[in-house]
Structure formats: structure tokens, C-alpha cells
Short mmCIF file of C-alpha atoms in Angstrom, two decimals:
data_model
loop_
_atom_site.label_atom_id
_atom_site.label_comp_id
_atom_site.label_asym_id
_atom_site.label_seq_id
_atom_site.Cartn_x
_atom_site.Cartn_y
_atom_site.Cartn_z
CA MET W 200 0.00 0.00 0.00
CA THR W 201 1.44 3.35 -0.92
CA PHE W 202 1.98 5.59 2.05
CA ASP W 203 1.06 9.25 1.88
CA PRO W 204 3.19 11.05 4.50
CA LYS W 205 1.17 14.26 4.08
CA ALA W 206 -2.17 12.61 4.90
CA ALA W 207 -1.76 13.25 8.63
CA THR W 208 -1.17 16.96 8.00
CA ARG W 209 -4.38 17.40 6.03
CA THR W 210 -7.57 18.40 7.80
CA PRO W 211 -10.38 15.87 7.36
CA PRO W 212 -14.02 17.00 6.95
CA LYS W 213 -15.31 18.39 10.26
CA LYS W 214 -18.08 15.83 10.50
CA VAL W 215 -17.77 12.35 9.02
CA VAL W 216 -20.42 9.64 8.76
CA PHE W 217 -19.16 6.17 9.60
CA LYS W 218 -21.09 3.27 8.08
CA VAL W 219 -20.15 0.19 10.06
CA LYS W 220 -21.14 -3.32 9.01
CA ARG W 221 -22.45 -5.22 12.01
CA TYR W 222 -22.97 -8.91 12.59
CA ASN W 223 -24.79 -10.60 15.44
CA PRO W 224 -23.77 -14.26 15.87
CA GLU W 225 -26.80 -14.91 18.09
CA THR W 226 -29.30 -14.13 15.34
CA GLY W 227 -27.01 -14.56 12.31
CA LYS W 228 -28.14 -11.14 11.04
CA THR W 229 -25.97 -8.61 9.23
CA TRP W 230 -26.80 -4.91 8.99
CA TRP W 231 -25.23 -1.46 8.61
CA ASP W 232 -25.17 1.18 11.34
CA GLU W 233 -24.40 4.86 10.77
CA TYR W 234 -22.64 7.17 13.20
CA GLU W 235 -21.73 10.80 12.75
CA ILE W 236 -18.65 12.00 14.59
CA GLU W 237 -16.58 15.15 14.81
CA THR W 238 -13.03 14.67 13.60
CA TYR W 239 -9.69 16.35 14.20
CA ARG W 240 -6.50 16.58 12.19
CA GLY W 241 -4.45 13.39 12.47
CA MET W 242 -7.45 11.27 13.48
CA THR W 243 -7.23 7.69 12.27
CA VAL W 244 -10.09 5.33 11.49
CA LEU W 245 -9.21 3.37 14.64
CA ASP W 246 -9.42 6.56 16.72
CA ALA W 247 -12.82 7.23 15.20
CA LEU W 248 -14.09 3.70 15.88
CA LEU W 249 -12.91 3.91 19.48
CA LYS W 250 -14.63 7.29 19.82
CA ILE W 251 -17.84 5.73 18.48
CA LYS W 252 -17.43 2.86 20.94
CA GLU W 253 -16.86 5.20 23.87
CA GLU W 254 -19.47 7.86 23.11
CA LEU W 255 -22.14 6.51 20.75
CA ASP W 256 -22.38 2.72 20.75
CA HIS W 257 -20.60 0.52 23.29
CA THR W 258 -21.63 -2.67 21.51
CA ILE W 259 -19.31 -2.38 18.49
CA VAL W 260 -16.75 -5.18 18.60
CA LEU W 261 -13.32 -4.80 17.04
CA ARG W 262 -9.77 -5.97 17.68
CA TYR W 263 -6.78 -3.67 18.04
CA SER W 264 -3.63 -3.47 20.09
CA CYS W 265 -0.57 -1.37 19.29
CA ARG W 266 -2.22 1.55 17.41
CA MET W 267 0.93 2.05 15.32
CA GLY W 268 0.89 -0.49 12.50
CA VAL W 269 3.07 -3.07 14.20
CA CYS W 270 0.81 -5.75 15.66
CA GLY W 271 -1.46 -6.19 12.62
CA SER W 272 -4.62 -6.63 14.71
CA CYS W 273 -6.87 -3.89 13.36
CA GLY W 274 -7.18 -5.00 9.72
CA MET W 275 -10.56 -4.16 8.22
CA ILE W 276 -12.06 -3.11 4.92
CA ILE W 277 -12.19 0.66 4.82
CA ASN W 278 -13.96 2.21 1.84
CA GLY W 279 -13.69 -1.09 -0.04
CA MET W 280 -9.97 -1.65 0.51
CA PRO W 281 -8.33 -3.84 3.16
CA ARG W 282 -6.29 -1.53 5.42
CA LEU W 283 -4.99 -1.25 8.97
CA ALA W 284 -7.41 1.04 10.79
CA CYS W 285 -4.59 2.50 12.91
CA GLN W 286 -2.59 3.52 9.85
CA THR W 287 -5.48 4.97 7.87
CA GLN W 288 -6.03 8.68 8.29
CA ILE W 289 -9.61 9.86 7.93
CA ALA W 290 -8.26 12.62 5.68
CA GLU W 291 -7.12 9.85 3.30
CA VAL W 292 -10.53 8.22 2.91
CA ALA W 293 -13.10 10.98 3.51
CA THR W 294 -13.43 14.14 1.47
CA GLU W 295 -15.50 17.31 1.85
CA SER W 296 -17.64 16.23 -1.10
CA ASN W 297 -18.10 12.70 0.26
CA PRO W 298 -17.57 12.65 4.05
CA VAL W 299 -18.53 9.00 4.41
CA VAL W 300 -16.31 6.14 5.57
CA THR W 301 -17.52 2.56 5.27
CA VAL W 302 -15.98 -0.04 7.56
CA GLU W 303 -16.45 -3.80 7.10
CA PRO W 304 -14.76 -6.88 8.55
CA LEU W 305 -11.97 -8.45 6.48
CA LYS W 306 -13.23 -10.71 3.73
CA ASN W 307 -12.14 -14.38 3.50
CA HIS W 308 -11.81 -14.51 7.31
CA PRO W 309 -14.84 -15.80 9.27
CA VAL W 310 -16.57 -13.02 11.20
CA VAL W 311 -17.05 -13.64 14.92
CA ARG W 312 -18.97 -10.41 15.60
CA ASP W 313 -19.10 -6.99 13.89
CA LEU W 314 -15.52 -6.18 12.81
CA LEU W 315 -13.89 -9.02 14.71
CA THR W 316 -12.62 -11.83 12.47
CA ASP W 317 -11.36 -15.30 13.32
CA PHE W 318 -7.73 -15.90 12.26
CA THR W 319 -7.55 -19.57 13.34
CA ALA W 320 -7.55 -21.00 9.79
CA PHE W 321 -5.16 -18.26 8.64
CA PHE W 322 -2.62 -19.11 11.35
CA GLU W 323 -3.10 -22.85 10.73
CA LYS W 324 -1.94 -22.27 7.17
CA HIS W 325 0.93 -20.16 8.43
CA ARG W 326 1.94 -22.94 10.82
CA SER W 327 1.64 -25.61 8.14
CA VAL W 328 4.50 -24.13 6.07
CA LYS W 329 6.93 -24.45 9.02
CA PRO W 330 7.88 -20.78 9.27
CA TYR W 331 11.26 -21.26 10.92
CA THR W 332 14.81 -22.13 9.92
CA ILE W 333 15.49 -25.86 9.64
CA ARG W 334 19.03 -27.25 9.85
CA LYS W 335 19.95 -30.88 9.45
CA ASN W 336 22.54 -30.78 12.21
CA ILE W 337 20.45 -29.96 15.26
CA GLU W 338 23.40 -30.13 17.65
CA GLU W 339 25.30 -27.55 15.64
CA ARG W 340 22.30 -25.27 15.70
CA GLU W 341 21.56 -25.67 19.38
CA THR W 342 25.11 -25.35 20.67
CA GLY W 343 26.27 -22.73 18.21
CA ASP W 344 28.32 -19.78 19.28
CA MET W 345 28.83 -18.47 15.76
CA GLU W 346 26.46 -17.22 13.10
CA TYR W 347 25.58 -18.73 9.73
CA LEU W 348 27.24 -16.78 6.95
CA MET W 349 25.16 -14.76 4.54
CA THR W 350 26.13 -12.09 2.04
CA PRO W 351 24.41 -8.67 2.11
CA GLU W 352 22.93 -9.47 -1.35
CA GLU W 353 21.41 -12.69 -0.04
CA HIS W 354 20.03 -10.82 2.95
CA GLU W 355 18.42 -8.21 0.71
CA MET W 356 16.72 -10.94 -1.34
CA LEU W 357 14.71 -12.08 1.69
CA TYR W 358 14.67 -9.08 4.02
CA GLU W 359 11.39 -7.60 2.78
CA TYR W 360 9.62 -10.93 3.36
CA THR W 361 10.73 -10.94 6.99
CA LEU W 362 8.73 -7.77 7.63
CA CYS W 363 5.37 -9.55 7.51
CA ILE W 364 3.20 -8.77 10.55
CA SER W 365 0.54 -11.42 9.70
CA CYS W 366 -2.23 -8.84 9.56
CA GLY W 367 -4.19 -10.91 7.02
CA LEU W 368 -4.89 -8.02 4.64
CA CYS W 369 -3.28 -9.89 1.72
CA TYR W 370 -5.43 -12.95 2.38
CA SER W 371 -8.52 -10.75 2.52
CA ALA W 372 -7.71 -9.09 -0.82
CA CYS W 373 -6.90 -12.35 -2.65
CA PRO W 374 -9.58 -13.31 -5.21
CA VAL W 375 -8.36 -16.92 -5.22
CA ALA W 376 -8.69 -17.27 -1.44
CA ALA W 377 -12.20 -15.85 -1.87
CA SER W 378 -13.29 -18.94 -3.80
CA ASP W 379 -10.91 -21.62 -2.54
CA LYS W 380 -10.72 -22.30 1.19
CA ARG W 381 -7.80 -24.68 0.77
CA PHE W 382 -5.53 -22.13 -0.94
CA LEU W 383 -2.60 -21.43 1.36
CA GLY W 384 -2.82 -17.75 0.61
CA PRO W 385 -0.27 -15.01 -0.06
CA GLN W 386 1.01 -14.73 3.49
CA ALA W 387 1.90 -18.41 3.96
CA LEU W 388 3.35 -18.74 0.45
CA ALA W 389 5.50 -15.63 0.93
CA TYR W 390 6.84 -17.32 4.05
CA VAL W 391 7.67 -20.45 2.05
CA TRP W 392 9.69 -18.38 -0.41
CA ARG W 393 11.33 -16.46 2.45
CA TYR W 394 12.76 -19.73 3.80
CA VAL W 395 13.50 -21.29 0.39
CA ALA W 396 15.52 -18.17 -0.45
CA ASP W 397 17.22 -18.09 2.95
CA PRO W 398 20.72 -19.60 2.67
CA ARG W 399 20.59 -20.57 6.37
CA ASP W 400 17.70 -22.97 5.74
CA GLU W 401 18.54 -26.50 4.65
CA ALA W 402 15.00 -27.83 4.13
CA TRP W 403 14.36 -26.08 0.80
CA ARG W 404 13.83 -29.37 -1.09
CA GLU W 405 11.22 -30.50 1.43
CA ARG W 406 9.56 -27.10 1.33
CA LEU W 407 9.36 -27.12 -2.47
CA GLU W 408 8.01 -30.69 -2.49
CA GLU W 409 5.45 -29.83 0.18
CA VAL W 410 4.15 -26.72 -1.56
CA ASP W 411 3.96 -28.27 -5.07
CA LYS W 412 0.21 -28.89 -4.97
CA ASP W 413 -3.07 -27.33 -6.11
CA GLU W 414 -3.48 -25.24 -2.99
CA GLY W 415 0.09 -23.98 -3.33
CA PRO W 416 1.46 -21.32 -5.70
CA TRP W 417 -0.18 -22.89 -8.78
CA SER W 418 -3.56 -21.49 -7.72
CA CYS W 419 -2.27 -17.92 -7.79
CA HIS W 420 -3.30 -15.91 -10.87
CA TYR W 421 -1.23 -12.83 -10.17
CA ALA W 422 -3.98 -10.35 -9.44
CA ALA W 423 -1.29 -8.74 -7.21
CA SER W 424 -3.94 -7.37 -4.84
CA CYS W 425 -1.95 -8.84 -1.94
CA SER W 426 1.04 -6.63 -2.75
CA ALA W 427 -1.19 -3.61 -3.39
CA VAL W 428 -2.75 -3.77 0.11
CA CYS W 429 0.29 -4.89 2.14
CA PRO W 430 1.05 -2.20 4.75
CA LYS W 431 4.65 -3.39 5.15
CA MET W 432 5.73 -3.58 1.49
CA VAL W 433 6.24 -7.33 1.77
CA ASP W 434 5.25 -8.01 -1.86
CA PRO W 435 3.73 -11.52 -1.52
CA ALA W 436 2.71 -11.52 -5.22
CA ALA W 437 6.36 -11.41 -6.33
CA ALA W 438 7.29 -14.03 -3.71
CA ILE W 439 4.70 -16.43 -5.13
CA GLN W 440 5.92 -15.91 -8.72
CA ARG W 441 9.51 -16.52 -7.55
CA LEU W 442 8.38 -19.64 -5.73
CA ARG W 443 6.56 -20.90 -8.82
CA SER W 444 9.54 -20.15 -11.03
CA ALA W 445 11.79 -21.99 -8.53
CA LEU W 446 9.37 -24.96 -8.61
CA VAL W 447 9.53 -25.12 -12.42
CA LYS W 448 13.34 -25.06 -12.25
CA TYR W 449 13.37 -27.60 -9.41
CA ARG W 450 11.19 -30.05 -11.35
CA MET W 451 13.54 -29.65 -14.33
CA GLY W 452 16.55 -30.28 -12.08
CA MET W 453 17.85 -26.76 -12.63
CA TYR W 454 17.21 -25.10 -9.27
CA LYS W 455 20.31 -24.60 -7.17
CA LYS W 456 20.69 -22.98 -3.82
CA ARG W 457 23.71 -22.17 -1.71
CA VAL W 458 23.33 -23.37 1.86
CA ALA W 459 25.21 -21.23 4.35
CA LYS W 460 27.83 -22.78 6.55
CA LYS W 461 28.50 -21.77 10.07
CA ALA W 462 31.29 -19.31 10.57
CA THR W 463 34.32 -20.90 12.21
CA ARG W 464 36.52 -19.25 14.78
CA PRO W 465 40.17 -20.35 15.15
CA GLU W 466 41.04 -21.95 18.47
CA GLY W 467 41.69 -19.36 21.17
CA GLN W 468 40.78 -16.40 19.00
CA VAL W 469 38.53 -13.86 20.62
CA LYS W 470 35.94 -12.10 18.53
CA PRO W 471 37.36 -8.63 17.77
CA LYS W 472 35.36 -5.80 19.20
CA LYS W 473 34.08 -3.04 16.99
CA PRO W 474 34.97 0.45 18.19
CA LEU W 475 32.01 2.50 19.37
CA PRO W 476 30.73 5.10 16.91
CA PRO W 477 31.50 8.75 17.81
CA GLU W 478 27.93 9.41 18.94
CA ALA W 479 28.08 6.51 21.40
CA GLN W 480 31.27 7.42 23.26
CA THR W 481 31.26 6.89 27.00
CA LEU W 482 31.37 9.71 29.52
CA PRO W 483 34.81 11.03 30.44
CA GLY W 484 36.41 8.98 33.19
CA VAL W 485 34.41 5.79 32.44
CA ASP W 486 36.60 2.84 31.48
CA LEU W 487 34.36 0.28 29.76
CA GLU W 488 37.05 -2.41 29.56
CA ALA W 489 37.76 -2.12 33.27
CA LEU W 490 34.03 -2.39 34.01
CA GLU W 491 33.80 -5.49 31.83
CA ARG W 492 36.78 -7.08 33.58
CA GLU W 493 35.48 -6.28 37.02
CA PRO W 494 31.74 -5.62 36.98
CA PRO W 495 30.64 -3.33 39.78
CA VAL W 496 28.89 -5.00 42.66
CA VAL W 497 25.36 -3.69 42.87
CA PRO W 498 24.08 -3.78 46.44
CA VAL W 499 20.68 -5.20 45.56
CA GLU W 500 19.72 -5.92 49.16
CA GLN W 501 20.49 -2.36 50.15
CA LEU W 502 18.51 -0.98 47.24
CA LEU W 503 15.55 -3.17 48.09
CA ALA W 504 15.68 -2.20 51.71
CA MET Y 220 -19.15 -16.33 21.58
CA ALA Y 221 -22.86 -16.73 21.48
CA GLU Y 222 -24.47 -20.02 20.62
CA LYS Y 223 -27.88 -20.85 19.21
CA ASP Y 224 -29.36 -24.32 18.95
CA GLY Y 225 -26.00 -25.66 20.15
CA LYS Y 226 -24.22 -24.23 17.10
CA VAL Y 227 -21.83 -21.30 16.91
CA LYS Y 228 -22.90 -18.95 14.14
CA VAL Y 229 -19.78 -17.60 12.50
CA LEU Y 230 -20.25 -15.61 9.30
CA GLU Y 231 -18.21 -17.15 6.48
CA ASN Y 232 -17.74 -13.78 4.69
CA ARG Y 233 -16.12 -15.27 1.58
CA PRO Y 234 -17.30 -13.69 -1.69
CA GLY Y 235 -16.66 -16.92 -3.63
CA TRP Y 236 -16.10 -17.12 -7.39
CA ILE Y 237 -17.86 -13.77 -7.87
CA ALA Y 238 -14.58 -12.15 -6.72
CA SER Y 239 -12.97 -13.52 -9.90
CA ILE Y 240 -15.39 -11.84 -12.29
CA ASN Y 241 -16.57 -8.78 -10.38
CA PRO Y 242 -13.89 -6.07 -10.22
CA TRP Y 243 -15.94 -4.08 -7.68
CA VAL Y 244 -15.92 -6.65 -4.86
CA LEU Y 245 -13.01 -4.64 -3.47
CA LYS Y 246 -11.85 -1.18 -4.52
CA ILE Y 247 -8.11 -1.59 -4.34
CA ILE Y 248 -6.02 1.41 -5.34
CA ASN Y 249 -2.98 0.99 -7.64
CA ASN Y 250 -3.95 -2.50 -8.75
CA PRO Y 251 -4.58 -2.71 -12.54
CA GLU Y 252 -3.33 -6.33 -12.33
CA ARG Y 253 -6.63 -7.23 -10.67
CA THR Y 254 -8.57 -5.66 -13.56
CA ALA Y 255 -6.38 -7.68 -15.94
CA PHE Y 256 -7.10 -10.81 -13.88
CA VAL Y 257 -10.87 -10.24 -13.97
CA LEU Y 258 -10.78 -9.56 -17.71
CA HIS Y 259 -8.70 -12.69 -18.23
CA ARG Y 260 -11.27 -14.77 -16.35
CA ILE Y 261 -14.24 -13.25 -18.22
CA THR Y 262 -12.58 -13.59 -21.64
CA GLY Y 263 -11.59 -17.17 -20.75
CA LEU Y 264 -15.20 -18.05 -19.90
CA LEU Y 265 -16.51 -16.34 -23.03
CA MET Y 266 -13.93 -18.12 -25.18
CA ALA Y 267 -15.03 -21.47 -23.79
CA LEU Y 268 -18.65 -20.62 -24.73
CA ILE Y 269 -17.68 -19.25 -28.15
CA ILE Y 270 -15.56 -22.30 -28.96
CA MET Y 271 -18.60 -24.49 -28.32
CA ALA Y 272 -20.71 -22.25 -30.58
CA HIS Y 273 -17.87 -22.26 -33.12
CA ILE Y 274 -17.83 -26.07 -33.20
CA TYR Y 275 -21.60 -26.04 -33.81
CA VAL Y 276 -21.38 -23.33 -36.52
CA THR Y 277 -18.49 -24.96 -38.40
CA GLY Y 278 -20.53 -28.16 -38.48
CA THR Y 279 -23.15 -26.34 -40.60
CA PRO Y 280 -21.82 -27.55 -44.00
CA ALA Y 281 -22.38 -31.12 -42.82
CA ARG Y 282 -26.01 -30.26 -42.07
CA VAL Y 283 -26.99 -27.88 -44.90
CA GLY Y 284 -24.29 -28.49 -47.51
CA TRP Y 285 -21.26 -26.50 -48.67
CA GLU Y 286 -23.15 -24.34 -51.15
CA ALA Y 287 -25.51 -22.89 -48.56
CA TRP Y 288 -22.56 -22.37 -46.21
CA ALA Y 289 -20.52 -20.55 -48.90
CA GLU Y 290 -23.53 -18.39 -49.74
CA GLU Y 291 -24.02 -17.42 -46.12
CA ILE Y 292 -20.32 -16.63 -45.64
CA SER Y 293 -20.23 -14.52 -48.82
CA LYS Y 294 -22.81 -12.21 -47.20
CA ALA Y 295 -20.48 -11.50 -44.28
CA HIS Y 296 -19.54 -7.94 -45.29
CA GLY Y 297 -20.27 -4.72 -43.51
CA ILE Y 298 -21.98 -4.74 -40.14
CA THR Y 299 -23.93 -7.99 -39.95
CA PRO Y 300 -24.55 -10.39 -37.03
CA VAL Y 301 -21.80 -12.69 -38.40
CA THR Y 302 -19.17 -9.93 -38.66
CA LEU Y 303 -20.15 -8.57 -35.25
CA TYR Y 304 -19.64 -12.06 -33.84
CA PHE Y 305 -16.19 -12.21 -35.48
CA PHE Y 306 -15.35 -8.78 -34.13
CA PHE Y 307 -16.26 -9.64 -30.54
CA PHE Y 308 -14.54 -13.00 -30.74
CA ALA Y 309 -11.38 -11.30 -32.01
CA GLY Y 310 -11.47 -8.84 -29.11
CA ILE Y 311 -11.82 -11.64 -26.58
CA ALA Y 312 -9.12 -13.78 -28.19
CA TRP Y 313 -6.65 -10.88 -28.56
CA TYR Y 314 -6.93 -9.94 -24.89
CA HIS Y 315 -6.73 -13.50 -23.59
CA GLY Y 316 -3.75 -14.31 -25.80
CA LEU Y 317 -1.76 -11.12 -25.12
CA ASN Y 318 -2.39 -11.21 -21.38
CA GLY Y 319 -1.58 -14.93 -21.41
CA ILE Y 320 1.90 -14.15 -22.76
CA ARG Y 321 2.40 -11.58 -19.99
CA LEU Y 322 1.30 -14.10 -17.37
CA LEU Y 323 3.60 -16.79 -18.78
CA LEU Y 324 6.54 -14.42 -18.51
CA THR Y 325 5.79 -13.30 -14.98
CA GLU Y 326 4.38 -16.50 -13.49
CA PHE Y 327 6.50 -19.25 -14.96
CA PHE Y 328 9.76 -17.47 -15.68
CA GLY Y 329 9.56 -14.94 -12.84
CA VAL Y 330 10.70 -12.08 -15.09
CA CYS Y 331 9.58 -8.45 -14.92
CA ILE Y 332 8.54 -8.72 -11.25
CA GLY Y 333 11.31 -6.50 -9.90
CA LYS Y 334 13.95 -7.15 -7.29
CA PRO Y 335 13.35 -7.24 -3.54
CA GLU Y 336 14.42 -4.01 -1.92
CA LYS Y 337 14.57 -2.38 1.48
CA PRO Y 338 11.36 -0.53 2.31
CA LYS Y 339 11.42 3.20 1.79
CA PRO Y 340 8.64 5.78 1.35
CA PRO Y 341 6.15 5.71 -0.30
CA TYR Y 342 6.33 1.96 0.45
CA GLU Y 343 5.19 0.66 -2.92
CA ALA Y 344 5.85 -3.05 -3.43
CA PRO Y 345 8.68 -3.61 -5.97
CA SER Y 346 6.58 -5.86 -8.21
CA LEU Y 347 3.98 -3.10 -8.64
CA LYS Y 348 6.53 -0.71 -10.12
CA ALA Y 349 8.50 -3.34 -12.04
CA CYS Y 350 8.37 -3.74 -15.81
CA GLN Y 351 5.42 -6.16 -15.57
CA ARG Y 352 3.31 -3.04 -15.03
CA LYS Y 353 4.62 -1.56 -18.30
CA LEU Y 354 4.00 -4.92 -19.93
CA LEU Y 355 0.43 -4.78 -18.67
CA TYR Y 356 -0.15 -1.33 -20.15
CA LEU Y 357 1.43 -2.59 -23.38
CA VAL Y 358 -1.07 -5.48 -23.38
CA PHE Y 359 -3.97 -3.01 -23.02
CA LEU Y 360 -2.54 -0.79 -25.76
CA LEU Y 361 -1.88 -3.66 -28.17
CA TRP Y 362 -5.30 -5.08 -27.41
CA GLY Y 363 -6.97 -1.82 -28.43
CA VAL Y 364 -4.86 -1.41 -31.56
CA LEU Y 365 -5.24 -5.01 -32.73
CA TRP Y 366 -8.95 -5.08 -31.99
CA ALA Y 367 -9.48 -1.85 -33.94
CA LEU Y 368 -7.41 -3.27 -36.81
CA THR Y 369 -9.46 -6.48 -36.76
CA GLY Y 370 -12.64 -4.38 -36.82
CA TYR Y 371 -11.37 -2.51 -39.87
CA ILE Y 372 -10.56 -5.78 -41.67
CA VAL Y 373 -13.83 -7.49 -40.68
CA PHE Y 374 -16.17 -4.58 -41.43
CA PHE Y 375 -14.51 -2.69 -44.26
CA LYS Y 376 -12.20 -5.04 -46.20
#
């Protein structure tokens, strides 16, 4: 999703009508409610929903946590597009000529109540692709004191995929996930590519074999809506095409991957210390090396007393 | 969570196959690829229908004889139902074929989808600004040009 840094500086319409899609699991009924609220500059859709909840209707149910686009809890469809409510400025979605904001629960996720969606199936899919580094030598991994080597170029190839916050917006935007429940979805498939591309992971053959099925990347038709709505620039659409291309090469016996080895340290050699940058120099009179050699004794009992 | 008749009522909220042919299910900004996807699906469905009609129509000589067939075809000049059918079929086939080539390049060979990069404002995904986007606009442009050219040949030549 493209980010407009000036959106927060714009003044939204003074009064905005919020159309909120409601769902009652007791009756199974769905309906729209309208609320008019007064806005202020910098107000987000989440702020507005919380204001509605506090002042107008306490029964609205939604999920949120960090309020700063990190936790990925407040995904919802705002004016027809999946967005994070905490990152969406009202000035971005409401205009003076049309001061109306519609808010719906994310599509393709079951709705528990109002704007609250159930992510159980989504996280099951995430879990099924084993989203963690797998090494054949478990002892080496568990007792390691050194890192696995990776070049900056290799790191850049997978870094953007590591930024995923599992907000589910990509899954909600996907037209394939809309019609096929079994489809793993952009988020899980991007994770598969993230680990296939990661030189520290040794299970790339198993991952490619596992994902080579109908509900894997073959179901994707490159509508690229997942990349267009991603709030973290993860680009799952490209990850899926790379994964599919890798699968074609793998089946033709042409896919090769470098697996990183662990860095080795010569016997007795101590890891050289990097000098502190100028802005992080210690105060005059403080000897860091002396403090490391002989840590000061902190009188905890005295402090507690 | 509330229960009724011993069952939890959770709303499925999945648009289903309609999401593949209705571009207005979601209003996603900066996503012409979705329009291309919807058009590809619609043209694919129409082509499947037209091919069935085509098989029936090309079986006409077996039913009515070659002379009647040749006579009917010789009338296909100017704007007639037959030439209109050719024109619409050409439009559908041009789009599906051209977009198919674009999809083959991006999906199977992974070309034109950009290179992963570190996020920086305005946080636009690399694949959305890669050359596949230019390829997509080229598909739309070529589609228009070739369709117009086909129309000229079908109606006026």
C-alpha cells in the first residue's frame, strides 16, 4: 500500500459519517449502522471507531492493540480496501464532497462479531508451512556460538519478506482465497519463499516438495492485490511468482541454492570488538574495559531495603 | 461467543467465485493487475462458450451443404450479425492471448517482477513498479490497436 506522508497533515471533513457493518452471531443477522462523529487533524479510522465505541455505541466489537501499525490486529475493509485502521487517516478516505467512511470486517476470514474476524484458519496455514529455519545438524544449531554466513545481497533478497506482521490483509484481498478455502494464501506462500531463499535454511527441497500442490502457488493468478494492500511492502505476489519459477526449475533439475555454513573461529581467538561510533562514546572517566573485567557489585539488598 | 441451537454462528464472509469476475468486490487502489485478472477470467469463460458455438457453426456444412454455407459466408460484409460475432470473438481472443503471454513471462519465468528491496517511502511493493506493469499497459494498448485493426478488416475489407 502506498503511504502518503502528508495525509496526517491534512484536515479531514469536520463531521464524518461512519457506516459500520455489524454482525450478530446470536441471530445470524448482518446490517449497517451509521454514526456521525466530529473529527480532528491526524485522526485515524481506529481513533474514530474507538470514539464511536466510547461515546455513541458501546456494543461495536473490534480488535486492536498497538495503534501504530506493528501488531497487525486492526485490519478491516475501509472504503472497499483492506487496510490497517490504525494507519489509515480519515483525511485519506473521507473528502468534503463525500464525508462517508464505510468499515467492514476483512473478507475471506470468518466473522465472529461486527468487525472481529477469526484468524484460526489463517494461522493454521501459516503454521503448516513451518515458518522457521530448519538445519539438518540440530546439535550444531543448538550449541552454536557463531552465526551462519550470509552475504548482504542474499540478505536483501529475503529481508522484505521478513517484515510480515501477519495482519491478514493480503489474504482478505486475494480473489483466489475468496473462492478456494484450501488455498494457502499469499502470506503463507510468501513465508515459504522467504525460507527457500534463505541460505541458512537447509529444508528447501522438502519445502518445495510440500508446496507443489493445487493449494500452493499454482492457484495464484497474479492479481497482485496482496502486494497492493500490504502495509509493510512485503510483496507476496512477487514471492509467489519466484516460488513458482523456482518450482519449475526444481522439477527440471535446474534449481540450485547455496546453503550457508556456520562461521568458524580459530582456536583461542577472541571475537574482535568493533569500536564505538563517535555518537556513542562513554562519559569522560568511564573505562568500559575495566568495568567489563570487574563488573561493579550492585548492592541489591540495600537498594531493596 | 454466542451459541444458538447448540451451534456457533460464525459468518463465512467469503465472496466466492464472484470475486474472480466482479472487479468491484473490493476497490483496491494501484492495482490494474486485478482488472487484468478479472478480464482474463471473463474472456476465458466467453472463449469457452464461443468455442462451443464455433464447433456447432463450423458443423453447418455437414447439415446444410457447402453451397448454402458458402452463400451465407459470402454475405459476411459490412456490419452484420456474423461480422459482429467475429469482431467480438477477435477482441476476446486478442486480450486473452496477449495477457496470457504476460502471465507466462511473470508467473513461470519470474521475469519483470522486480527485485526485492529495502522498504522506503512511499512503500510501494517492488513488483507493482516493475516492468510487468509496463508490460500490462502494453497489453492493453496492443489489445486496443489489434482489436481496432481487426474491426477494420472485418467490417470494411
